CSV table of C-alpha atoms in Angstrom, one decimal:
chain,number,residue,atom,x,y,z
J,1,MET,CA,-32.3,0.4,-5.9
J,2,GLU,CA,-34.1,-2.9,-5.1
J,3,THR,CA,-31.7,-4.7,-7.5
J,4,MET,CA,-28.7,-3.0,-5.9
J,5,ILE,CA,-29.8,-4.3,-2.4
J,6,SER,CA,-30.3,-7.8,-3.8
J,7,ILE,CA,-26.8,-7.8,-5.4
J,8,GLU,CA,-25.2,-6.5,-2.2
J,9,CYS,CA,-26.9,-9.4,-0.3
J,10,PHE,CA,-25.5,-11.8,-2.8
J,11,VAL,CA,-22.0,-10.4,-2.7
J,12,ARG,CA,-21.8,-10.2,1.1
J,13,SER,CA,-23.3,-13.8,1.4
J,14,ALA,CA,-20.6,-15.1,-1.0
J,15,GLU,CA,-17.9,-13.3,1.0
J,16,ALA,CA,-19.1,-14.5,4.4
J,17,GLY,CA,-20.2,-18.0,3.3
J,18,SER,CA,-23.5,-17.7,5.2
J,19,PHE,CA,-26.7,-15.7,5.1
J,20,SER,CA,-26.6,-15.1,8.9
J,21,GLU,CA,-23.1,-13.5,8.8
J,22,ALA,CA,-24.0,-11.4,5.7
J,23,ALA,CA,-27.2,-10.3,7.5
J,24,ARG,CA,-25.1,-9.2,10.5
J,25,ARG,CA,-22.8,-7.1,8.4
J,26,LEU,CA,-25.8,-5.5,6.5
J,27,GLY,CA,-28.0,-4.9,9.5
J,28,LEU,CA,-30.7,-7.2,8.1
J,29,THR,CA,-32.3,-10.4,9.2
J,30,PRO,CA,-31.1,-13.7,7.6
J,31,ALA,CA,-34.6,-14.2,6.2
J,32,ALA,CA,-34.4,-10.8,4.5
J,33,VAL,CA,-31.1,-11.6,2.9
J,34,GLY,CA,-32.4,-15.0,1.7
J,35,LYS,CA,-35.5,-13.3,0.1
J,36,ASN,CA,-33.4,-10.7,-1.6
J,37,ILE,CA,-31.1,-13.4,-3.1
J,38,SER,CA,-34.1,-15.5,-4.2
J,39,ARG,CA,-35.6,-12.4,-5.9
J,40,LEU,CA,-32.3,-11.9,-7.7
J,41,GLU,CA,-32.1,-15.5,-8.8
J,42,ALA,CA,-35.7,-15.3,-10.1
J,43,ARG,CA,-34.8,-12.1,-12.0
J,44,LEU,CA,-31.6,-13.6,-13.5
J,45,GLY,CA,-33.2,-17.0,-14.2
J,46,VAL,CA,-30.3,-18.9,-12.6
J,47,ARG,CA,-29.4,-20.4,-9.2
J,48,LEU,CA,-26.5,-18.6,-7.6
J,49,PHE,CA,-26.0,-20.7,-4.5
J,50,GLN,CA,-26.2,-24.3,-3.5
J,51,ARG,CA,-27.9,-24.4,-0.2
J,52,SER,CA,-28.0,-27.0,2.5
J,53,THR,CA,-28.7,-27.0,6.3
J,54,ARG,CA,-24.9,-26.8,7.0
J,55,SER,CA,-23.3,-25.0,4.0
J,56,LEU,CA,-23.7,-22.4,1.4
J,57,SER,CA,-21.6,-22.5,-1.8
J,58,LEU,CA,-21.6,-20.7,-5.1
J,59,THR,CA,-22.8,-22.4,-8.2
J,60,GLU,CA,-20.8,-22.0,-11.4
J,61,ALA,CA,-23.1,-19.3,-12.5
J,62,GLY,CA,-22.8,-17.7,-9.0
J,63,ARG,CA,-19.0,-17.7,-9.2
J,64,GLN,CA,-19.1,-16.0,-12.7
J,65,PHE,CA,-21.6,-13.4,-11.5
J,66,LEU,CA,-19.5,-12.6,-8.4
J,67,ASP,CA,-16.4,-12.1,-10.6
J,68,GLU,CA,-18.4,-9.7,-12.8
J,69,VAL,CA,-20.2,-7.6,-10.1
J,70,GLY,CA,-18.1,-7.9,-6.9
J,71,GLY,CA,-15.6,-5.0,-7.7
J,72,SER,CA,-18.2,-2.9,-9.5
J,73,LEU,CA,-20.6,-3.0,-6.5
J,74,SER,CA,-17.9,-1.5,-4.2
J,75,THR,CA,-17.1,1.2,-6.8
J,76,ILE,CA,-20.7,2.2,-7.2
J,77,GLN,CA,-21.4,2.2,-3.4
J,78,ASN,CA,-18.3,4.3,-2.8
J,79,ALA,CA,-19.2,6.7,-5.5
J,80,VAL,CA,-22.8,7.1,-4.0
J,81,ALA,CA,-21.4,7.4,-0.5
J,82,ASN,CA,-18.8,10.1,-1.5
J,83,LEU,CA,-21.4,12.2,-3.4
J,84,ALA,CA,-23.8,11.8,-0.5
J,85,SER,CA,-21.3,12.9,2.2
J,86,ALA,CA,-22.4,15.7,4.4
J,87,GLY,CA,-21.8,19.0,2.6
J,88,GLY,CA,-19.2,17.3,0.4
J,89,GLN,CA,-17.2,16.2,3.4
J,90,PRO,CA,-16.2,12.6,4.3
J,91,ALA,CA,-19.0,11.0,6.3
J,92,GLY,CA,-20.3,7.7,7.6
J,93,THR,CA,-19.3,4.9,9.9
J,94,LEU,CA,-15.6,4.1,9.9
J,95,ARG,CA,-14.8,0.5,10.9
J,96,VAL,CA,-11.1,0.1,11.9
J,97,SER,CA,-9.3,-2.7,13.7
J,98,MET,CA,-6.1,-2.1,15.7
J,99,PRO,CA,-4.0,-3.7,18.4
J,100,THR,CA,-5.4,-2.9,21.9
J,101,ASN,CA,-2.5,-1.1,23.6
J,102,PHE,CA,-0.9,0.4,20.4
J,103,GLY,CA,-4.3,1.8,19.4
J,104,ARG,CA,-5.0,3.3,22.8
J,105,LYS,CA,-1.5,4.9,23.1
J,106,TYR,CA,-1.0,6.2,19.5
J,107,ILE,CA,-4.2,6.2,17.6
J,108,VAL,CA,-6.9,7.1,20.1
J,109,PRO,CA,-5.1,10.4,21.1
J,110,MET,CA,-5.5,11.5,17.5
J,111,LEU,CA,-9.2,11.1,17.6
J,112,GLY,CA,-10.2,14.5,18.8
J,113,GLU,CA,-8.3,16.3,16.1
J,114,PHE,CA,-9.6,13.9,13.5
J,115,LEU,CA,-13.2,14.4,14.5
J,116,GLN,CA,-12.7,18.2,14.5
J,117,ARG,CA,-11.5,18.0,10.9
J,118,TYR,CA,-14.2,15.4,9.9
J,119,PRO,CA,-17.2,15.8,12.2
J,120,ALA,CA,-19.5,13.7,9.9
J,121,ILE,CA,-17.4,10.5,10.4
J,122,SER,CA,-18.5,8.1,13.2
J,123,PRO,CA,-15.7,5.8,14.4
J,124,ASP,CA,-16.5,2.2,15.0
J,125,TRP,CA,-13.2,0.9,16.2
J,126,ALA,CA,-12.3,-2.7,17.3
J,127,PHE,CA,-9.3,-3.3,19.6
J,128,ASP,CA,-7.8,-6.7,19.1
J,129,ASN,CA,-4.2,-8.0,18.9
J,130,ARG,CA,-5.1,-10.5,16.2
J,131,PRO,CA,-4.7,-9.6,12.5
J,132,VAL,CA,-8.0,-9.3,10.7
J,133,ASP,CA,-9.2,-10.1,7.2
J,134,LEU,CA,-10.2,-6.6,5.9
J,135,ILE,CA,-12.4,-7.8,3.1
J,136,ALA,CA,-14.1,-10.8,4.7
J,137,GLN,CA,-14.7,-9.0,8.0
J,138,GLY,CA,-15.9,-5.8,6.5
J,139,TYR,CA,-13.4,-3.3,7.9
J,140,ASP,CA,-12.6,0.0,6.2
J,141,ALA,CA,-9.0,-0.1,7.5
J,142,ALA,CA,-6.7,-1.8,10.1
J,143,VAL,CA,-3.6,-0.8,12.0
J,144,GLY,CA,-1.0,-3.4,13.0
J,145,GLY,CA,1.6,-5.8,11.7
J,146,GLY,CA,1.5,-9.3,10.2
J,147,ILE,CA,-1.6,-8.7,8.1
J,148,ASP,CA,-1.4,-10.6,4.8
J,149,LEU,CA,-1.1,-8.4,1.8
J,150,SER,CA,-3.6,-10.2,-0.3
J,151,PRO,CA,-4.3,-8.9,-3.9
J,152,GLY,CA,-7.1,-6.7,-2.6
J,153,VAL,CA,-5.1,-4.9,0.2
J,154,VAL,CA,-2.7,-2.0,0.3
J,155,ALA,CA,-0.3,-1.1,3.2
J,156,ARG,CA,1.2,2.3,4.3
J,157,ARG,CA,4.1,1.9,6.7
J,158,LEU,CA,3.8,3.9,10.0
J,159,CYS,CA,6.8,2.8,12.1
J,160,PRO,CA,9.1,-0.1,12.9
J,161,ALA,CA,7.9,-3.1,14.9
J,162,HIS,CA,10.9,-3.6,17.1
J,163,ARG,CA,11.0,-5.8,20.2
J,164,ILE,CA,13.4,-5.4,23.1
J,165,LEU,CA,14.4,-7.2,26.3
J,166,VAL,CA,13.4,-5.5,29.5
J,167,ALA,CA,13.6,-6.2,33.3
J,168,SER,CA,12.9,-4.4,36.5
J,169,PRO,CA,15.8,-2.8,38.5
J,170,ALA,CA,14.9,-5.2,41.3
J,171,TYR,CA,15.2,-8.3,39.1
J,172,LEU,CA,18.6,-7.1,37.9
J,173,ALA,CA,19.8,-6.4,41.4
J,174,GLU,CA,19.2,-10.1,42.3
J,175,HIS,CA,20.4,-11.6,39.0
J,176,ALA,CA,23.5,-10.7,37.1
J,177,ALA,CA,22.5,-8.8,34.0
J,178,PRO,CA,23.2,-10.7,30.8
J,179,LYS,CA,26.4,-9.4,29.1
J,180,SER,CA,25.6,-11.2,25.8
J,181,PRO,CA,22.7,-13.1,24.2
J,182,ALA,CA,24.5,-16.3,25.2
J,183,ASP,CA,23.7,-15.5,28.9
J,184,LEU,CA,20.0,-15.4,28.4
J,185,HIS,CA,19.4,-19.1,29.1
J,186,GLU,CA,20.3,-18.4,32.7
J,187,HIS,CA,17.3,-16.1,33.2
J,188,ASP,CA,13.5,-16.5,33.6
J,189,GLY,CA,11.6,-15.3,30.6
J,190,ILE,CA,8.2,-13.6,30.3
J,191,LEU,CA,7.1,-14.4,26.8
J,192,ILE,CA,4.0,-13.8,24.6
J,193,ARG,CA,2.1,-16.5,22.7
J,194,SER,CA,1.1,-15.8,19.1
J,195,PRO,CA,-2.6,-14.9,19.0
J,196,GLN,CA,-2.8,-16.8,15.7
J,197,THR,CA,-1.0,-20.0,16.5
J,198,GLY,CA,-0.9,-20.1,20.3
J,199,ARG,CA,2.8,-20.8,20.1
J,200,ILE,CA,5.8,-19.0,21.4
J,201,ARG,CA,7.7,-17.7,18.3
J,202,PRO,CA,11.5,-18.3,18.2
J,203,TRP,CA,12.6,-14.8,17.8
J,204,ALA,CA,16.2,-13.8,16.8
J,205,LEU,CA,18.0,-10.8,18.2
J,206,VAL,CA,20.1,-8.6,15.9
J,207,ASN,CA,22.7,-5.9,16.6
J,208,ARG,CA,24.0,-2.9,14.6
J,209,GLY,CA,26.6,-5.2,13.1
J,210,LYS,CA,23.8,-7.4,11.7
J,211,GLU,CA,24.9,-10.3,13.9
J,212,GLN,CA,22.1,-12.5,15.0
J,213,ALA,CA,21.5,-14.6,18.1
J,214,PRO,CA,18.5,-16.6,19.4
J,215,VAL,CA,16.4,-15.6,22.4
J,216,THR,CA,17.1,-18.5,24.8
J,217,LEU,CA,15.3,-17.3,27.9
J,218,ARG,CA,13.9,-20.0,30.2
J,219,VAL,CA,10.1,-19.9,29.8
J,220,ARG,CA,8.9,-18.9,33.3
J,221,MET,CA,5.5,-17.7,32.1
J,222,THR,CA,3.6,-16.8,29.0
J,223,MET,CA,1.1,-14.0,28.4
J,224,SER,CA,-1.3,-13.2,25.6
J,225,ASP,CA,-1.1,-9.4,26.2
J,226,PRO,CA,2.0,-7.3,25.9
J,227,GLY,CA,0.8,-4.9,28.5
J,228,ALA,CA,0.5,-7.7,31.0
J,229,SER,CA,4.0,-8.9,30.1
J,230,CYS,CA,5.3,-5.4,30.9
J,231,ASP,CA,3.5,-5.4,34.3
J,232,ALA,CA,4.9,-8.8,35.2
J,233,ALA,CA,8.4,-7.7,34.3
J,234,ALA,CA,8.0,-4.6,36.4
J,235,LEU,CA,7.1,-6.8,39.4
J,236,GLY,CA,10.6,-8.4,39.0
J,237,LEU,CA,9.3,-11.8,37.8
J,238,GLY,CA,11.8,-12.1,34.9
J,239,ILE,CA,13.0,-10.7,31.6
J,240,ALA,CA,10.3,-9.8,29.0
J,241,LEU,CA,10.7,-9.7,25.2
J,242,ILE,CA,8.3,-6.9,24.5
J,243,ASN,CA,7.3,-4.4,21.7
J,244,TYR,CA,9.4,-1.3,22.1
J,245,SER,CA,6.3,0.9,21.8
J,246,GLU,CA,4.8,-1.1,24.7
J,247,SER,CA,7.8,-0.6,27.0
J,248,LEU,CA,8.4,3.2,26.5
J,249,ALA,CA,6.2,4.4,29.4
J,250,HIS,CA,7.9,1.9,31.8
J,251,LEU,CA,11.4,2.8,30.5
J,252,GLU,CA,10.7,6.5,31.0
J,253,ALA,CA,9.3,5.9,34.5
J,254,GLY,CA,12.3,3.7,35.5
J,255,THR,CA,10.1,0.7,36.4
J,256,LEU,CA,11.8,-1.2,33.6
J,257,VAL,CA,15.3,-1.0,32.1
J,258,ARG,CA,16.6,-2.3,28.8
J,259,VAL,CA,18.5,-5.6,28.8
J,260,LEU,CA,21.2,-6.0,26.2
J,261,PRO,CA,20.6,-2.5,24.8
J,262,GLY,CA,22.7,-3.1,21.7
J,263,TRP,CA,20.3,-5.9,20.6
J,264,HIS,CA,16.7,-5.9,19.4
J,265,VAL,CA,14.3,-8.1,17.4
J,266,ASP,CA,13.2,-6.7,14.0
J,267,GLY,CA,9.5,-7.6,13.8
J,268,GLY,CA,8.9,-5.8,10.5
J,269,SER,CA,6.6,-2.8,10.5
J,270,VAL,CA,3.4,-1.4,11.9
J,271,SER,CA,1.3,-0.3,9.0
J,272,ILE,CA,-2.1,1.0,8.1
J,273,TYR,CA,-4.0,-1.4,5.8
J,274,TYR,CA,-7.0,-0.7,3.6
J,275,PRO,CA,-8.7,-2.2,0.5
J,276,ALA,CA,-7.2,-1.5,-2.9
J,277,GLN,CA,-10.0,0.1,-4.8
J,278,LYS,CA,-10.1,2.5,-7.7
J,279,LEU,CA,-12.6,4.7,-5.8
J,280,LEU,CA,-11.8,4.5,-2.1
J,281,PRO,CA,-14.5,5.8,0.3
J,282,ALA,CA,-13.8,9.4,1.3
J,283,LYS,CA,-14.0,8.4,5.0
J,284,THR,CA,-11.3,5.8,4.6
J,285,ARG,CA,-9.1,8.0,2.5
J,286,ALA,CA,-9.4,10.8,5.1
J,287,PHE,CA,-8.5,8.4,7.9
J,288,VAL,CA,-5.5,6.9,6.2
J,289,GLU,CA,-4.0,10.2,5.1
J,290,PHE,CA,-4.6,11.7,8.6
J,291,VAL,CA,-2.9,8.9,10.5
J,292,VAL,CA,0.1,8.8,8.0
J,293,GLU,CA,0.4,12.6,8.3
J,294,ARG,CA,0.3,12.6,12.2
J,295,PHE,CA,2.9,9.8,12.4
J,296,ARG,CA,5.2,11.8,10.1
J,297,ALA,CA,4.6,15.1,11.9
J,298,GLU,CA,5.2,13.6,15.4
J,299,ARG,CA,8.2,11.6,14.1
J,300,LEU,CA,6.8,8.5,15.6
J,301,ALA,CA,8.8,6.2,13.3
J,302,GLN,CA,11.9,7.6,15.0
J,303,VAL,CA,10.4,7.6,18.5
J,304,LEU,CA,9.3,4.0,18.2
J,305,SER,CA,12.7,2.7,16.8
J,306,ALA,CA,14.8,0.7,19.2
J,307,VAL,CA,17.9,1.2,17.1
């Protein structure tokens, strides 16, 4: 067991690039992580890391050792966790990342039923609109779009990620509603900056006939949060390009109406992502299957389609 702990300290340090970040993920002190790795190096008779005050890098022997034990460590840990689950049921802390508003509206409401079915699982959920690195950041799963499908990650599609143009009735009462995408340049736009690049992405609208047209709104303001963009549009401050899932409550309440209803932006898909492993932890497998099942049963892919 002592050797397993030392190997885990080595693997997490190699993934994180620092003892302090590995310690945070493991719930240990940086000194404890360093001692475990020194103990492992002494046992193996080789140096695994090149250390300096500013950097931590693998030696050639360290890279070879990581290639040989990295995947095996996860498999062994998952096997132990699955066997040790409470009464044979999935158990343990479930770390999941998801977009703030989408998670609150569509994933959190499932939580009660999920915990009734799997009471030994303890959710540890992070709400953030930025894509995460599942492996490097130590998440069991993530919900969202735009996450890179690296060789170690699998995705299950949940629903389309459509964006639509919306405005308040008051705004449209004062400004002639656009009749075609070519009219958008005459209107104030409420746009969202990319959380990754800080830039406003040049989206293209598409209609049922597969025609495309650029979004040419005048940039009146930018927001980092889609909910805030909806609120600003509801105040009559301009036309917002917003996730369809984000706008539904406003559309149903009548505080926003759809602009150019025959057009939308195809932003790909909202998916649930998880590490590709031969032996997936029971808690992760239970969560993935539960969410996919609920989205299918509630027909959320159809509900959240703007077409």
